[in-house]
PDB file of C-alpha atoms in Angstrom:
ATOM      1  CA  MET A   1      -0.085   0.063  -0.056  1.00  0.00           C
ATOM      2  CA  MET A   2       2.715   2.529   0.880  1.00  0.00           C
ATOM      3  CA  GLU A   3       4.447   1.762  -2.345  1.00  0.00           C
ATOM      4  CA  ARG A   4       1.693   2.418  -4.426  1.00  0.00           C
ATOM      5  CA  GLN A   5       1.126   5.964  -2.584  1.00  0.00           C
ATOM      6  CA  LYS A   6       4.837   6.271  -3.194  1.00  0.00           C
ATOM      7  CA  ASN A   7       4.282   5.696  -7.157  1.00  0.00           C
ATOM      8  CA  LYS A   8       1.200   8.070  -7.456  1.00  0.00           C
ATOM      9  CA  LEU A   9       3.055  10.785  -5.715  1.00  0.00           C
ATOM     10  CA  LYS A  10       6.002  10.385  -8.392  1.00  0.00           C
ATOM     11  CA  GLU A  11       3.595  10.298 -10.814  1.00  0.00           C
ATOM     12  CA  ASN A  12       1.712  13.315  -9.907  1.00  0.00           C
ATOM     13  CA  LYS A  13       5.365  15.036  -9.214  1.00  0.00           C
ATOM     14  CA  LYS A  14       6.259  13.977 -12.845  1.00  0.00           C
ATOM     15  CA  TYR A  15       3.016  15.738 -14.551  1.00  0.00           C
ATOM     16  CA  LEU A  16       3.298  18.758 -12.332  1.00  0.00           C
ATOM     17  CA  ILE A  17       6.743  19.303 -13.573  1.00  0.00           C
ATOM     18  CA  LEU A  18       5.644  18.822 -16.869  1.00  0.00           C
ATOM     19  CA  LEU A  19       2.911  21.620 -16.443  1.00  0.00           C
ATOM     20  CA  GLY A  20       5.478  23.926 -14.906  1.00  0.00           C
ATOM     21  CA  ILE A  21       7.840  23.292 -17.874  1.00  0.00           C
ATOM     22  CA  ILE A  22       4.984  24.127 -20.086  1.00  0.00           C
ATOM     23  CA  GLY A  23       4.133  27.306 -18.401  1.00  0.00           C
ATOM     24  CA  LEU A  24       7.527  28.680 -18.732  1.00  0.00           C
ATOM     25  CA  VAL A  25       7.536  27.951 -22.303  1.00  0.00           C
ATOM     26  CA  ALA A  26       4.071  29.797 -22.364  1.00  0.00           C
ATOM     27  CA  ILE A  27       5.688  33.019 -20.540  1.00  0.00           C
ATOM     28  CA  LEU A  28       8.661  32.769 -22.915  1.00  0.00           C
ATOM     29  CA  ILE A  29       6.312  32.655 -25.617  1.00  0.00           C
ATOM     30  CA  ARG A  30       4.519  35.800 -24.536  1.00  0.00           C
ATOM     31  CA  ILE A  31       7.794  37.660 -23.447  1.00  0.00           C
ATOM     32  CA  TYR A  32       9.028  37.221 -26.797  1.00  0.00           C
ATOM     33  CA  TYR A  33       5.596  38.920 -28.259  1.00  0.00           C
ATOM     34  CA  PHE A  34       5.674  41.399 -25.747  1.00  0.00           C
ATOM     35  CA  PRO A  35       4.905  45.145 -27.096  1.00  0.00           C
ATOM     36  CA  TYR A  36       7.502  47.047 -25.043  1.00  0.00           C
ATOM     37  CA  GLU A  37       6.996  50.377 -26.282  1.00  0.00           C
ATOM     38  CA  ILE A  38       3.008  50.235 -27.479  1.00  0.00           C
ATOM     39  CA  PRO A  39       0.560  52.044 -25.334  1.00  0.00           C
ATOM     40  CA  ILE A  40      -2.491  49.804 -24.777  1.00  0.00           C
ATOM     41  CA  SER A  41      -5.937  50.333 -26.354  1.00  0.00           C
ATOM     42  CA  LEU A  42      -9.386  49.844 -26.536  1.00  0.00           C
ATOM     43  CA  ASP A  43     -10.857  49.025 -23.027  1.00  0.00           C
ATOM     44  CA  ALA A  44      -7.930  48.321 -21.215  1.00  0.00           C
ATOM     45  CA  ILE A  45      -7.093  52.383 -21.337  1.00  0.00           C
ATOM     46  CA  GLU A  46      -9.887  52.598 -19.395  1.00  0.00           C
ATOM     47  CA  TYR A  47      -9.060  50.177 -16.553  1.00  0.00           C
ATOM     48  CA  PHE A  48      -5.676  51.859 -16.871  1.00  0.00           C
ATOM     49  CA  VAL A  49      -6.661  55.494 -16.300  1.00  0.00           C
ATOM     50  CA  TYR A  50      -8.928  54.312 -13.684  1.00  0.00           C
ATOM     51  CA  ALA A  51      -6.218  52.474 -11.867  1.00  0.00           C
ATOM     52  CA  GLY A  52      -3.550  55.380 -12.297  1.00  0.00           C
ATOM     53  CA  LYS A  53      -5.940  57.939 -10.702  1.00  0.00           C
ATOM     54  CA  LEU A  54      -6.813  55.229  -7.897  1.00  0.00           C
ATOM     55  CA  SER A  55      -3.072  54.829  -6.956  1.00  0.00           C
ATOM     56  CA  GLN A  56      -2.594  58.426  -7.193  1.00  0.00           C
ATOM     57  CA  ALA A  57      -5.209  59.529  -5.027  1.00  0.00           C
ATOM     58  CA  GLY A  58      -5.741  56.829  -2.832  1.00  0.00           C
ATOM     59  CA  GLN A  59      -9.158  56.590  -3.417  1.00  0.00           C
ATOM     60  CA  PHE A  60     -11.892  55.603  -5.513  1.00  0.00           C
ATOM     61  CA  PRO A  61     -12.168  58.234  -8.421  1.00  0.00           C
ATOM     62  CA  ILE A  62     -15.170  60.304  -8.718  1.00  0.00           C
ATOM     63  CA  GLY A  63     -16.858  60.670 -12.129  1.00  0.00           C
ATOM     64  CA  PHE A  64     -16.073  57.232 -13.137  1.00  0.00           C
ATOM     65  CA  VAL A  65     -18.618  54.177 -13.494  1.00  0.00           C
ATOM     66  CA  SER A  66     -17.751  52.034 -10.638  1.00  0.00           C
ATOM     67  CA  THR A  67     -19.759  49.077 -11.658  1.00  0.00           C
ATOM     68  CA  ASN A  68     -16.668  47.043 -13.132  1.00  0.00           C
ATOM     69  CA  ASN A  69     -13.632  48.180 -10.979  1.00  0.00           C
ATOM     70  CA  GLY A  70     -12.301  44.950  -9.936  1.00  0.00           C
ATOM     71  CA  TRP A  71      -9.544  44.853 -12.349  1.00  0.00           C
ATOM     72  CA  SER A  72      -8.653  48.441 -11.869  1.00  0.00           C
ATOM     73  CA  THR A  73      -8.171  48.140  -8.253  1.00  0.00           C
ATOM     74  CA  PHE A  74      -5.994  45.139  -8.777  1.00  0.00           C
ATOM     75  CA  LEU A  75      -3.942  47.172 -10.846  1.00  0.00           C
ATOM     76  CA  ALA A  76      -3.898  50.134  -8.571  1.00  0.00           C
ATOM     77  CA  LEU A  77      -2.120  47.835  -5.934  1.00  0.00           C
ATOM     78  CA  PHE A  78       0.695  47.151  -8.130  1.00  0.00           C
ATOM     79  CA  PHE A  79       0.756  50.522  -9.446  1.00  0.00           C
ATOM     80  CA  SER A  80       1.241  51.972  -6.147  1.00  0.00           C
ATOM     81  CA  LEU A  81       4.040  49.769  -5.469  1.00  0.00           C
ATOM     82  CA  THR A  82       5.907  51.434  -8.583  1.00  0.00           C
ATOM     83  CA  ASN A  83       7.475  54.753  -8.022  1.00  0.00           C
ATOM     84  CA  SER A  84       8.191  55.728 -11.657  1.00  0.00           C
ATOM     85  CA  GLU A  85       7.534  58.427 -13.867  1.00  0.00           C
ATOM     86  CA  ASN A  86       7.485  56.446 -17.118  1.00  0.00           C
ATOM     87  CA  PHE A  87       4.152  55.712 -18.677  1.00  0.00           C
ATOM     88  CA  PHE A  88       5.249  52.925 -20.271  1.00  0.00           C
ATOM     89  CA  ASP A  89       6.653  50.936 -16.849  1.00  0.00           C
ATOM     90  CA  TYR A  90       2.775  50.848 -15.927  1.00  0.00           C
ATOM     91  CA  VAL A  91       1.280  49.863 -18.960  1.00  0.00           C
ATOM     92  CA  ASN A  92       3.991  47.195 -18.771  1.00  0.00           C
ATOM     93  CA  ILE A  93       2.962  46.263 -15.402  1.00  0.00           C
ATOM     94  CA  GLN A  94      -0.629  46.213 -16.540  1.00  0.00           C
ATOM     95  CA  ARG A  95       0.253  43.464 -19.594  1.00  0.00           C
ATOM     96  CA  SER A  96       2.602  41.524 -17.282  1.00  0.00           C
ATOM     97  CA  LEU A  97      -0.147  40.808 -14.835  1.00  0.00           C
ATOM     98  CA  GLY A  98      -2.361  39.880 -17.459  1.00  0.00           C
ATOM     99  CA  ILE A  99       0.389  37.488 -18.791  1.00  0.00           C
ATOM    100  CA  PHE A 100       0.731  36.107 -15.455  1.00  0.00           C
ATOM    101  CA  ILE A 101      -2.581  35.176 -14.862  1.00  0.00           C
ATOM    102  CA  SER A 102      -2.974  33.816 -18.509  1.00  0.00           C
ATOM    103  CA  VAL A 103      -0.249  31.588 -17.659  1.00  0.00           C
ATOM    104  CA  ILE A 104      -1.089  30.424 -14.117  1.00  0.00           C
ATOM    105  CA  SER A 105      -4.633  29.444 -15.398  1.00  0.00           C
ATOM    106  CA  ILE A 106      -3.452  26.168 -16.418  1.00  0.00           C
ATOM    107  CA  VAL A 107      -2.954  24.855 -13.377  1.00  0.00           C
ATOM    108  CA  PRO A 108      -6.641  24.959 -12.535  1.00  0.00           C
ATOM    109  CA  LEU A 109      -7.462  23.774 -16.049  1.00  0.00           C
ATOM    110  CA  TYR A 110      -5.290  20.939 -15.618  1.00  0.00           C
ATOM    111  CA  PHE A 111      -6.970  20.091 -12.469  1.00  0.00           C
ATOM    112  CA  LEU A 112     -10.480  20.457 -14.082  1.00  0.00           C
ATOM    113  CA  CYS A 113      -9.331  18.241 -17.071  1.00  0.00           C
ATOM    114  CA  ASN A 114      -7.794  15.653 -14.807  1.00  0.00           C
ATOM    115  CA  LYS A 115     -11.534  15.503 -13.276  1.00  0.00           C
ATOM    116  CA  PHE A 116     -12.876  14.155 -16.800  1.00  0.00           C
ATOM    117  CA  VAL A 117      -9.836  12.341 -18.465  1.00  0.00           C
ATOM    118  CA  ASP A 118      -6.467  10.969 -17.666  1.00  0.00           C
ATOM    119  CA  LYS A 119      -3.421  13.239 -16.465  1.00  0.00           C
ATOM    120  CA  LYS A 120      -1.762  13.236 -19.575  1.00  0.00           C
ATOM    121  CA  TYR A 121      -5.054  13.814 -21.717  1.00  0.00           C
ATOM    122  CA  ALA A 122      -5.450  16.685 -18.910  1.00  0.00           C
ATOM    123  CA  LEU A 123      -2.059  18.160 -19.613  1.00  0.00           C
ATOM    124  CA  ILE A 124      -2.876  18.156 -23.402  1.00  0.00           C
ATOM    125  CA  GLY A 125      -5.662  20.174 -22.632  1.00  0.00           C
ATOM    126  CA  ALA A 126      -3.994  22.696 -20.512  1.00  0.00           C
ATOM    127  CA  SER A 127      -1.282  23.053 -23.386  1.00  0.00           C
ATOM    128  CA  LEU A 128      -3.795  23.835 -25.881  1.00  0.00           C
ATOM    129  CA  PHE A 129      -5.528  26.469 -23.934  1.00  0.00           C
ATOM    130  CA  VAL A 130      -2.161  28.235 -23.056  1.00  0.00           C
ATOM    131  CA  PHE A 131      -0.699  28.211 -26.463  1.00  0.00           C
ATOM    132  CA  ASP A 132      -3.603  29.332 -28.447  1.00  0.00           C
ATOM    133  CA  PRO A 133      -2.823  32.423 -30.160  1.00  0.00           C
ATOM    134  CA  ARG A 134      -6.174  34.097 -29.143  1.00  0.00           C
ATOM    135  CA  ILE A 135      -5.406  33.455 -25.561  1.00  0.00           C
ATOM    136  CA  ILE A 136      -1.695  34.625 -26.298  1.00  0.00           C
ATOM    137  CA  LEU A 137      -3.059  37.922 -27.511  1.00  0.00           C
ATOM    138  CA  ASN A 138      -5.531  38.503 -25.116  1.00  0.00           C
ATOM    139  CA  SER A 139      -2.923  38.215 -22.348  1.00  0.00           C
ATOM    140  CA  LEU A 140      -1.096  40.901 -24.271  1.00  0.00           C
ATOM    141  CA  SER A 141      -3.517  43.238 -24.272  1.00  0.00           C
ATOM    142  CA  GLY A 142      -3.719  44.222 -20.702  1.00  0.00           C
ATOM    143  CA  GLY A 143      -7.578  43.917 -20.382  1.00  0.00           C
ATOM    144  CA  THR A 144      -9.772  41.827 -18.036  1.00  0.00           C
ATOM    145  CA  ASP A 145     -10.046  38.657 -20.213  1.00  0.00           C
ATOM    146  CA  PRO A 146      -7.068  36.419 -18.208  1.00  0.00           C
ATOM    147  CA  ALA A 147      -8.450  37.676 -14.786  1.00  0.00           C
ATOM    148  CA  TYR A 148     -12.093  36.590 -16.087  1.00  0.00           C
ATOM    149  CA  ILE A 149     -10.896  33.245 -17.574  1.00  0.00           C
ATOM    150  CA  PHE A 150      -8.750  32.164 -14.792  1.00  0.00           C
ATOM    151  CA  LEU A 151     -11.536  32.971 -12.301  1.00  0.00           C
ATOM    152  CA  THR A 152     -14.287  31.252 -14.265  1.00  0.00           C
ATOM    153  CA  ILE A 153     -11.743  28.114 -14.576  1.00  0.00           C
ATOM    154  CA  LEU A 154     -10.769  28.191 -10.920  1.00  0.00           C
ATOM    155  CA  SER A 155     -14.451  28.390 -10.188  1.00  0.00           C
ATOM    156  CA  LEU A 156     -15.455  25.505 -12.189  1.00  0.00           C
ATOM    157  CA  ALA A 157     -12.046  23.349 -11.120  1.00  0.00           C
ATOM    158  CA  LEU A 158     -13.703  23.712  -7.499  1.00  0.00           C
ATOM    159  CA  PHE A 159     -17.104  23.334  -8.117  1.00  0.00           C
ATOM    160  CA  PHE A 160     -16.260  19.479  -8.914  1.00  0.00           C
ATOM    161  CA  SER A 161     -14.797  18.999  -5.432  1.00  0.00           C
ATOM    162  CA  SER A 162     -16.429  16.643  -3.388  1.00  0.00           C
ATOM    163  CA  LYS A 163     -16.201  18.799  -0.408  1.00  0.00           C
ATOM    164  CA  ASN A 164     -19.061  21.103   0.225  1.00  0.00           C
ATOM    165  CA  LYS A 165     -16.962  24.012   1.479  1.00  0.00           C
ATOM    166  CA  ILE A 166     -14.787  24.158  -1.582  1.00  0.00           C
ATOM    167  CA  VAL A 167     -18.053  24.006  -3.674  1.00  0.00           C
ATOM    168  CA  TYR A 168     -19.316  27.080  -1.774  1.00  0.00           C
ATOM    169  CA  ILE A 169     -16.062  28.753  -2.380  1.00  0.00           C
ATOM    170  CA  SER A 170     -16.549  28.228  -6.122  1.00  0.00           C
ATOM    171  CA  PHE A 171     -19.719  30.206  -5.988  1.00  0.00           C
ATOM    172  CA  ALA A 172     -17.763  33.305  -4.244  1.00  0.00           C
ATOM    173  CA  ILE A 173     -14.986  32.891  -7.024  1.00  0.00           C
ATOM    174  CA  ALA A 174     -17.590  32.664  -9.675  1.00  0.00           C
ATOM    175  CA  ALA A 175     -19.191  35.977  -8.008  1.00  0.00           C
ATOM    176  CA  LEU A 176     -15.865  37.558  -8.567  1.00  0.00           C
ATOM    177  CA  ALA A 177     -15.439  36.714 -12.201  1.00  0.00           C
TER     178      ALA A 177
END
């Protein structure tokens, strides 16, 4: 019995190392395509401005619609830790957070896939997700898509747990998404 548990732990460790390698390659790909000197655009600029004003003033800015300010508030935490006069430093922080969140989405996705298929197929599913060109582009945009996808996948992965408390937590995470 003890030998069987050791073999299972060794197999799990192998798949988690492979998942880490996939994540590292995904980060390297995103860094290769990272647009360092191009400002953010579209919806991401609104989140950027809101986060900038929030980090400067230390309070929620007046005159903005405050129904969807979760991503901006999250960004403001990182903006306030940065002491820079360069606009692109803040843009790169926003994009870097999108990249990080996009890549760590493979962890709950792997466990979600593992609920339905073998570990090797779950690894393939996580790989297909993280190397999808649209996911890569979304992570480089600086918008809310990576956070939404991460929270949704995490919520689904926790929902299929056998423990009731974890299932309740999944609903809270779904509400954040």
